[in-house]
CSV table of C-alpha atoms and ligand atoms in Angstrom, one decimal:
chain,number,residue,atom,x,y,z
A,288,UNK,CA,14.6,38.6,7.9
A,289,UNK,CA,14.1,34.8,7.2
A,290,UNK,CA,12.7,32.2,8.6
A,291,UNK,CA,17.1,30.7,8.4
A,292,UNK,CA,17.8,33.6,9.7
A,293,UNK,CA,15.3,32.7,12.8
A,294,UNK,CA,16.7,29.3,13.0
A,295,UNK,CA,13.9,28.4,12.4
A,296,UNK,CA,13.8,24.5,12.0
A,297,UNK,CA,11.2,23.7,8.5
A,298,UNK,CA,10.5,20.0,7.0
A,299,UNK,CA,11.8,19.9,3.5
A,300,UNK,CA,8.8,21.4,1.0
A,301,UNK,CA,8.0,24.4,2.7
A,302,UNK,CA,8.8,28.1,1.3
A,303,UNK,CA,11.8,28.9,3.3
A,304,UNK,CA,12.3,32.7,1.7
A,305,UNK,CA,9.7,35.3,2.0
A,306,UNK,CA,12.2,37.7,-0.1
A,307,UNK,CA,9.4,39.0,-2.3
A,308,UNK,CA,6.9,39.7,0.9
A,309,UNK,CA,5.5,42.3,1.3
A,310,UNK,CA,5.8,44.6,4.5
A,311,UNK,CA,2.4,43.6,6.5
A,312,UNK,CA,1.7,42.8,10.1
A,313,UNK,CA,-0.7,40.4,9.1
A,314,UNK,CA,-0.2,36.9,7.5
A,315,UNK,CA,-0.4,37.6,3.8
A,316,UNK,CA,0.4,34.8,1.2
A,317,UNK,CA,1.0,35.6,-2.5
A,318,UNK,CA,-3.1,35.0,-3.6
A,319,UNK,CA,-4.3,37.8,-1.9
A,320,UNK,CA,-5.6,35.7,0.8
A,321,UNK,CA,-5.2,37.3,5.0
A,322,UNK,CA,-5.4,34.5,7.8
A,323,UNK,CA,-7.7,36.0,10.2
A,324,UNK,CA,-8.7,32.2,11.1
A,325,UNK,CA,-6.8,30.2,13.8
A,326,UNK,CA,-7.9,26.5,14.1
A,327,UNK,CA,-5.8,25.2,17.5
A,328,UNK,CA,-5.4,21.2,18.0
A,329,UNK,CA,-5.7,20.9,21.6
A,330,UNK,CA,-4.8,17.4,21.5
A,331,UNK,CA,-4.1,14.5,19.0
A,332,UNK,CA,-5.8,12.1,21.6
A,333,UNK,CA,-9.7,10.8,20.9
A,334,UNK,CA,-12.2,8.6,22.9
A,335,UNK,CA,-14.1,8.0,19.1
A,336,UNK,CA,-12.6,6.0,16.8
A,337,UNK,CA,-14.9,7.4,14.5
A,338,UNK,CA,-14.0,4.1,11.5
A,339,UNK,CA,-13.1,6.9,9.1
A,340,UNK,CA,-10.6,8.8,10.9
A,341,UNK,CA,-8.4,6.5,13.4
A,342,UNK,CA,-8.3,2.4,14.5
A,343,UNK,CA,-10.6,0.7,17.0
A,344,UNK,CA,-6.8,0.8,18.9
A,345,UNK,CA,-5.8,4.0,18.6
A,346,UNK,CA,-3.0,5.7,16.6
A,347,UNK,CA,0.2,6.5,18.0
A,348,UNK,CA,-0.6,9.9,20.9
A,349,UNK,CA,2.2,12.5,20.8
A,350,UNK,CA,4.2,12.5,23.4
A,351,UNK,CA,3.1,15.1,26.3
A,352,UNK,CA,6.1,16.8,26.5
A,353,UNK,CA,6.2,17.1,22.5
A,354,UNK,CA,3.0,18.6,22.7
A,355,UNK,CA,2.4,22.6,23.6
A,356,UNK,CA,2.0,23.2,27.1
A,357,UNK,CA,-1.2,25.6,27.6
A,358,UNK,CA,0.2,28.6,28.7
A,359,UNK,CA,2.5,28.3,25.2
A,360,UNK,CA,-1.4,27.6,23.4
A,361,UNK,CA,-2.1,30.8,25.2
A,362,UNK,CA,1.2,32.6,23.8
A,363,UNK,CA,1.1,31.7,20.4
A,364,UNK,CA,-2.9,32.5,20.2
A,365,UNK,CA,-1.9,35.4,22.2
A,366,UNK,CA,1.1,36.2,19.6
A,367,UNK,CA,-1.3,36.0,16.5
A,368,UNK,CA,-4.0,38.1,18.2
A,369,UNK,CA,-2.2,40.6,19.1
A,370,UNK,CA,0.4,40.9,16.2
A,371,UNK,CA,-1.0,38.9,13.1
A,372,UNK,CA,-4.3,40.2,13.0
A,373,UNK,CA,-6.3,36.9,13.4
A,374,UNK,CA,-10.0,37.2,14.6
A,375,UNK,CA,-11.1,34.0,15.4
A,376,UNK,CA,-10.5,30.8,17.6
A,377,UNK,CA,-11.3,27.0,16.9
A,378,UNK,CA,-10.2,25.2,19.7
A,379,UNK,CA,-10.3,21.2,17.8
A,380,UNK,CA,-8.0,18.3,17.7
A,381,UNK,CA,-8.8,15.4,18.4
A,382,UNK,CA,-10.6,15.6,21.0
A,383,UNK,CA,-10.3,19.2,22.4
A,384,UNK,CA,-12.2,18.2,25.7
A,385,UNK,CA,-9.6,15.7,26.9
A,386,UNK,CA,-7.5,18.9,27.1
A,387,UNK,CA,-7.7,19.0,31.0
A,388,UNK,CA,-6.6,22.8,30.5
A,389,UNK,CA,-9.4,23.9,28.5
A,390,UNK,CA,-11.2,26.2,30.9
A,391,UNK,CA,-7.8,27.8,31.0
A,392,UNK,CA,-7.2,28.8,28.1
A,393,UNK,CA,-10.4,30.1,26.4
A,394,UNK,CA,-10.5,32.5,29.7
A,395,UNK,CA,-6.6,33.1,28.6
A,396,UNK,CA,-7.5,33.8,25.2
A,397,UNK,CA,-10.8,35.7,25.6
A,398,UNK,CA,-9.2,38.2,28.2
A,399,UNK,CA,-7.6,39.3,24.7
A,400,UNK,CA,-7.2,42.3,22.9
A,401,UNK,CA,-9.2,42.5,20.0
A,402,UNK,CA,-11.3,39.6,21.6
A,403,UNK,CA,-11.5,37.0,19.0
A,404,UNK,CA,-14.8,35.7,18.3
A,405,UNK,CA,-13.9,31.5,20.0
A,406,UNK,CA,-15.4,28.5,19.3
A,407,UNK,CA,-15.0,24.4,19.9
A,408,UNK,CA,-15.7,21.5,17.6
A,409,UNK,CA,-16.4,19.0,19.9
A,410,UNK,CA,-17.7,15.4,19.8
A,411,UNK,CA,-20.0,16.6,22.7
A,412,UNK,CA,-19.0,14.4,25.1
A,413,UNK,CA,-17.9,16.1,28.0
A,414,UNK,CA,-20.2,18.9,27.6
A,415,UNK,CA,-23.3,18.4,30.2
A,416,UNK,CA,-20.7,18.2,32.6
A,417,UNK,CA,-17.8,21.6,30.9
A,418,UNK,CA,-21.2,24.0,28.8
A,419,UNK,CA,-21.2,25.8,31.7
A,420,UNK,CA,-17.8,25.5,32.8
A,421,UNK,CA,-16.5,26.8,28.9
A,422,UNK,CA,-19.5,29.1,28.8
A,423,UNK,CA,-18.4,31.1,31.9
A,424,UNK,CA,-14.4,31.0,30.8
A,425,UNK,CA,-15.8,33.4,27.6
A,426,UNK,CA,-16.3,30.6,25.1
A,427,UNK,CA,-19.2,32.4,22.4
A,428,UNK,CA,-20.0,29.0,20.7
A,429,UNK,CA,-19.5,24.6,20.0
A,430,UNK,CA,-19.6,23.3,16.9
A,431,UNK,CA,-20.7,19.1,17.4
A,432,UNK,CA,-20.3,16.1,14.9
A,433,UNK,CA,-22.2,13.7,14.9
A,434,UNK,CA,-22.9,11.6,11.8
A,435,UNK,CA,-26.2,10.0,13.3
A,436,UNK,CA,-29.0,9.9,14.9
A,437,UNK,CA,-29.6,6.5,15.1
A,438,UNK,CA,-28.3,4.4,18.7
A,439,UNK,CA,-26.1,1.1,17.2
A,440,UNK,CA,-25.5,2.7,13.5
A,441,UNK,CA,-23.0,6.0,16.1
A,442,UNK,CA,-22.1,2.4,18.2
A,443,UNK,CA,-21.1,1.1,14.3
A,444,UNK,CA,-19.2,4.5,13.1
A,445,UNK,CA,-17.9,5.5,16.0
A,446,UNK,CA,-16.8,2.4,18.0
A,447,UNK,CA,-18.6,3.5,21.4
A,448,UNK,CA,-22.4,2.8,22.3
A,449,UNK,CA,-22.6,6.7,23.4
A,450,UNK,CA,-25.0,8.9,21.3
A,451,UNK,CA,-27.7,9.3,24.3
A,452,UNK,CA,-24.2,10.8,25.9
A,453,UNK,CA,-24.0,13.4,22.5
A,454,UNK,CA,-27.4,14.3,23.1
A,455,UNK,CA,-27.4,15.2,26.8
A,456,UNK,CA,-23.8,17.2,26.0
A,457,UNK,CA,-25.8,19.5,23.0
A,458,UNK,CA,-28.5,19.5,25.4
A,459,UNK,CA,-26.1,21.3,28.1
A,460,UNK,CA,-24.8,23.4,24.8
A,461,UNK,CA,-27.6,25.1,24.4
A,462,UNK,CA,-28.7,25.1,28.0
A,463,UNK,CA,-25.6,27.4,28.4
A,464,UNK,CA,-25.8,30.0,26.1
A,465,UNK,CA,-23.2,28.1,23.8
A,466,UNK,CA,-25.2,28.7,20.5
A,467,UNK,CA,-25.1,29.2,17.6
A,468,UNK,CA,-24.5,25.1,17.4
A,469,UNK,CA,-23.4,23.7,14.8
A,470,UNK,CA,-23.8,20.1,13.8
A,471,UNK,CA,-21.2,19.1,11.6
A,472,UNK,CA,-22.0,15.6,9.4
A,473,UNK,CA,-20.0,13.2,7.4
A,474,UNK,CA,-21.9,10.7,4.9
A,475,UNK,CA,-20.4,7.4,4.2
A,476,UNK,CA,-21.8,5.1,1.2
A,477,UNK,CA,-24.2,1.9,3.1
A,478,UNK,CA,-23.3,3.5,6.5
A,479,UNK,CA,-25.6,7.1,7.1
A,480,UNK,CA,-25.9,8.1,3.3
A,481,UNK,CA,-29.3,7.7,4.2
A,482,UNK,CA,-30.0,9.9,6.7
A,483,UNK,CA,-29.5,13.2,5.9
A,484,UNK,CA,-32.6,14.3,5.3
A,485,UNK,CA,-33.6,12.9,8.8
A,486,UNK,CA,-30.9,14.8,10.5
A,487,UNK,CA,-32.3,18.4,8.3
A,488,UNK,CA,-35.6,17.4,10.0
A,489,UNK,CA,-33.9,17.2,13.7
A,490,UNK,CA,-31.0,19.8,14.0
A,491,UNK,CA,-33.9,22.0,12.6
A,492,UNK,CA,-37.0,20.8,15.2
A,493,UNK,CA,-33.6,21.4,18.1
A,494,UNK,CA,-33.5,24.6,16.8
A,495,UNK,CA,-29.5,23.5,15.6
A,496,UNK,CA,-27.1,24.1,11.8
A,497,UNK,CA,-26.3,20.6,10.2
A,498,UNK,CA,-23.1,21.3,7.9
A,499,UNK,CA,-22.9,18.5,6.0
A,500,UNK,CA,-19.0,17.2,4.6
A,501,UNK,CA,-17.1,16.0,2.9
A,502,UNK,CA,-15.6,12.9,3.0
A,503,UNK,CA,-11.5,13.3,2.7
A,504,UNK,CA,-8.5,11.8,1.9
A,505,UNK,CA,-7.2,12.3,5.3
A,506,UNK,CA,-8.3,9.5,7.0
A,507,UNK,CA,-5.1,7.3,9.1
A,508,UNK,CA,-5.6,4.3,7.6
A,509,UNK,CA,-5.0,6.3,3.4
A,510,UNK,CA,-8.6,4.2,2.0
A,511,UNK,CA,-10.1,7.6,1.1
A,512,UNK,CA,-11.3,6.8,-2.8
A,513,UNK,CA,-12.6,9.6,-4.4
A,514,UNK,CA,-15.8,7.3,-6.3
A,515,UNK,CA,-16.5,5.8,-2.6
A,516,UNK,CA,-17.5,9.8,-1.2
A,517,UNK,CA,-20.5,11.5,-0.8
A,518,UNK,CA,-20.3,14.5,-3.1
A,519,UNK,CA,-22.0,17.7,-2.2
A,520,UNK,CA,-24.6,16.9,-5.2
A,521,UNK,CA,-25.9,14.1,-3.4
A,522,UNK,CA,-26.4,15.1,-0.4
A,523,UNK,CA,-28.2,18.1,-1.3
A,524,UNK,CA,-29.9,15.9,-3.8
A,525,UNK,CA,-31.1,13.6,-1.2
A,526,UNK,CA,-32.3,16.6,1.2
A,527,UNK,CA,-34.9,17.9,-1.4
A,528,UNK,CA,-36.0,15.0,-1.4
A,529,UNK,CA,-38.1,16.0,2.1
A,530,UNK,CA,-36.6,19.7,2.1
A,531,UNK,CA,-37.0,23.3,-0.8
A,532,UNK,CA,-33.6,24.8,-0.5
A,533,UNK,CA,-32.5,28.4,-1.9
A,534,UNK,CA,-28.9,29.7,-2.3
A,535,UNK,CA,-28.4,31.7,0.6
A,536,UNK,CA,-27.6,34.9,-0.4
A,537,UNK,CA,-25.7,36.3,2.6
A,538,UNK,CA,-22.0,37.0,1.3
A,539,UNK,CA,-20.2,33.7,1.8
A,540,UNK,CA,-16.0,35.1,2.4
A,541,UNK,CA,-13.9,33.1,3.9
A,542,UNK,CA,-16.8,30.3,5.2
A,543,UNK,CA,-15.6,26.5,4.1
A,544,UNK,CA,-20.1,25.8,3.8
A,545,UNK,CA,-22.4,26.4,0.7
A,546,UNK,CA,-24.8,27.5,3.0
A,547,UNK,CA,-28.6,26.9,1.8
A,548,UNK,CA,-32.0,28.3,3.4
A,549,UNK,CA,-34.6,26.3,3.8
A,550,UNK,CA,-38.3,26.7,3.0
A,551,UNK,CA,-41.1,27.3,5.6
A,552,UNK,CA,-38.0,26.4,9.0
A,553,UNK,CA,-36.9,29.5,10.8
A,554,UNK,CA,-34.0,30.1,13.6
A,555,UNK,CA,-34.3,29.7,17.2
A,556,UNK,CA,-34.8,34.1,17.8
A,557,UNK,CA,-35.7,34.5,14.3
A,558,UNK,CA,-34.2,34.9,10.5
A,559,UNK,CA,-34.8,31.8,8.1
A,560,UNK,CA,-33.0,28.6,8.9
A,561,UNK,CA,-30.3,27.3,7.1
A,562,UNK,CA,-28.4,23.9,6.4
A,563,UNK,CA,-24.6,23.8,4.7
A,564,UNK,CA,-22.6,22.1,3.2
A,565,UNK,CA,-18.8,21.5,2.8
A,566,UNK,CA,-17.9,20.1,-0.4
A,567,UNK,CA,-13.7,20.3,0.0
A,568,UNK,CA,-13.3,17.4,-2.9
A,569,UNK,CA,-15.5,19.2,-5.3
A,570,UNK,CA,-16.8,22.1,-5.0
A,571,UNK,CA,-13.5,23.8,-3.6
A,572,UNK,CA,-13.1,27.6,-2.0
A,573,UNK,CA,-9.1,27.4,-1.2
A,574,UNK,CA,-9.2,30.8,-3.0
A,575,UNK,CA,-10.9,32.4,-0.3
A,576,UNK,CA,-9.6,30.9,2.3
A,577,UNK,CA,-8.2,32.9,5.7
A,578,UNK,CA,-7.8,30.3,8.2
A,579,UNK,CA,-4.3,29.6,9.9
A,580,UNK,CA,-3.6,26.0,11.8
A,581,UNK,CA,-1.8,25.3,14.6
A,582,UNK,CA,-0.9,21.5,15.9
A,583,UNK,CA,-1.3,20.3,19.3
A,584,UNK,CA,3.0,20.2,18.7
A,585,UNK,CA,3.3,23.7,17.4
A,586,UNK,CA,3.2,23.6,14.0
A,587,UNK,CA,2.0,25.8,11.5
A,588,UNK,CA,-0.4,24.2,9.2
A,589,UNK,CA,-1.6,27.0,6.1
A,590,UNK,CA,-3.7,24.0,4.7
A,591,UNK,CA,-5.4,20.7,5.8
A,592,UNK,CA,-3.4,19.3,3.0
A,593,UNK,CA,-0.1,20.7,3.3
A,594,UNK,CA,2.9,18.4,2.8
A,595,UNK,CA,5.1,20.3,4.9
A,596,UNK,CA,5.0,22.3,8.2
A,597,UNK,CA,7.2,25.0,10.4
A,598,UNK,CA,8.4,24.5,14.0
A,599,UNK,CA,7.4,27.4,15.8
A,600,UNK,CA,7.7,25.3,18.7
A,601,UNK,CA,11.3,25.0,18.7
A,602,UNK,CA,11.5,28.8,18.4
A,603,UNK,CA,9.2,28.9,21.4
A,604,UNK,CA,10.9,26.3,23.9
A,605,UNK,CA,14.9,28.2,22.3
A,606,UNK,CA,13.6,32.0,23.5
A,607,UNK,CA,12.5,32.9,20.8
A,608,UNK,CA,11.0,37.0,21.1
A,609,UNK,CA,6.8,37.9,20.0
A,610,UNK,CA,8.7,39.3,17.2
A,611,UNK,CA,10.5,36.4,16.2
A,612,UNK,CA,7.9,34.0,16.6
A,613,UNK,CA,5.6,36.2,14.6
A,614,UNK,CA,8.0,36.4,11.9
A,615,UNK,CA,8.4,33.3,11.8
A,616,UNK,CA,4.3,32.2,11.2
A,617,UNK,CA,4.0,34.6,8.6
A,618,UNK,CA,6.9,33.7,6.3
A,619,UNK,CA,5.3,30.3,6.7
A,620,UNK,CA,1.7,31.8,5.4
A,621,UNK,CA,3.0,33.7,2.8
A,622,UNK,CA,4.2,29.9,0.9
A,623,UNK,CA,0.6,28.7,1.6
A,624,UNK,CA,0.1,26.8,-2.2
A,625,UNK,CA,-3.0,28.7,-3.8
A,626,UNK,CA,-4.9,24.6,-3.7
A,627,UNK,CA,-5.2,22.0,-2.1
A,628,UNK,CA,-4.4,19.8,-4.9
A,629,UNK,CA,-6.3,16.7,-4.3
A,630,UNK,CA,-7.6,16.7,-8.0
A,631,UNK,CA,-3.1,17.5,-9.1
A,632,UNK,CA,-2.3,13.8,-11.3
A,633,UNK,CA,0.8,13.6,-8.3
A,634,UNK,CA,-1.0,14.0,-5.2
A,635,UNK,CA,-0.4,13.0,-1.9
A,636,UNK,CA,-2.3,13.0,1.5
A,637,UNK,CA,-1.0,14.8,3.7
A,638,UNK,CA,1.4,12.0,6.5
A,639,UNK,CA,-0.7,13.1,10.0
A,640,UNK,CA,-4.1,12.0,9.5
A,641,UNK,CA,-7.2,14.8,10.6
A,642,UNK,CA,-6.6,13.3,13.7
A,643,UNK,CA,-3.6,15.4,14.6
A,644,UNK,CA,-3.9,18.4,12.2
A,645,UNK,CA,-7.1,19.4,14.2
A,646,UNK,CA,-10.2,19.3,11.8
B,45,SAM,N1,-12.7,15.6,17.7
B,45,SAM,C1,-14.2,16.5,17.5
B,45,SAM,C2,-15.2,16.1,17.2
B,45,SAM,O1,-15.6,14.7,16.5
B,45,SAM,O2,-15.3,17.1,16.2
B,45,SAM,C3,-13.0,17.4,16.7
B,45,SAM,C4,-12.3,17.1,15.3
B,45,SAM,S1,-12.9,15.6,14.1
B,45,SAM,C5,-11.2,15.0,13.6
B,45,SAM,C6,-13.1,17.3,13.4
B,45,SAM,C7,-14.4,17.1,12.5
B,45,SAM,O3,-13.7,16.6,11.5
B,45,SAM,C8,-15.5,16.0,12.8
B,45,SAM,O4,-16.4,16.5,12.4
B,45,SAM,C9,-15.0,14.5,11.8
B,45,SAM,O5,-16.5,14.2,11.2
B,45,SAM,C10,-14.6,15.2,10.7
B,45,SAM,N2,-13.2,14.1,9.9
B,45,SAM,C11,-12.9,13.1,10.4
B,45,SAM,N3,-11.8,12.5,9.6
B,45,SAM,C12,-12.4,13.5,8.5
B,45,SAM,C13,-12.5,13.2,6.4
B,45,SAM,N4,-11.8,12.1,6.2
B,45,SAM,N5,-12.8,13.9,6.3
B,45,SAM,C14,-14.6,14.7,6.5
B,45,SAM,N6,-14.1,15.6,8.2
B,45,SAM,C15,-13.5,14.2,8.4
């Protein structure tokens, strides 16, 4: 059966046919990859205005009726787990803590069999109130985004003076047992690129795992420039001014982060402390990608940089069965490209910015 047989609308450019697809219940693609890690965006809205992500006035937000309801999100997550072999779920956005029903979505996801590994990527605002409830609902851990430890820089980068609230949120997440906690940091020239060693020293002392992410061409303003981004090489050189790092011998699998052991430091609970570098631009890891993405309005994306999407929401709202939705999702993933194409001469940034895709 093809996606056209199912009446699923698709964006031009999507691979609509799966005549050559083997009979496999999982989310396989033409390049031998199997997607088992689902990123679900729960909203395109955010309560920060990071300068590298969106303008001060925000963006034109998705109308409520277009966004999936909590029940619709849970149904798609259930189909992913029960029919498609998804094992890991990460809720993201926009800012997923802005979603009132997050605890209910987490609880329903935790009740699935087999229970997926479940995390949330958040800016940390609101965690003081909700970390315990999220842990009680079955959330395993959080990744918190933090680009600086200096209050005035935080206000400059995010356009909100709320560093203290993020740090309080992190403490609440740790108290609630939502670990191991990872800290996601983007370094930008002239803004915070001198802060990598301070951030690592702080993360090690707090028992968090720092991951520094190369800035990608996903900003709403389309102003990303390759020669203005801080590369993995620069990140590592900066960290090594203060720390001695060794490649982590552990199997990396489909993980985006290249991990390093930090000599002389231990993780809470034992074992060597680590730091990760996510070098999507200069050291891409598409060949081992195991991710599939769902936007807040129910579109499957095969990649952050995909130029096309497959519409599960229409199928869901049009009365599609679980089996039909699963089939459409399989066809979408069969069309996943071998790589993100940032280095291709004709590379075009996706229309949706990071905040609307789900980072
Ligand atoms: N609001 C949540 C948060 O702050 O973690 C989730 C969404 S946010 C888009 C997810 C992550 O994407 C954050 O760590 C953010 O710094 C990162 N990010 C945003 N734009 C980016 C870009 N152009 N390149 C790399 N990372 C980016």
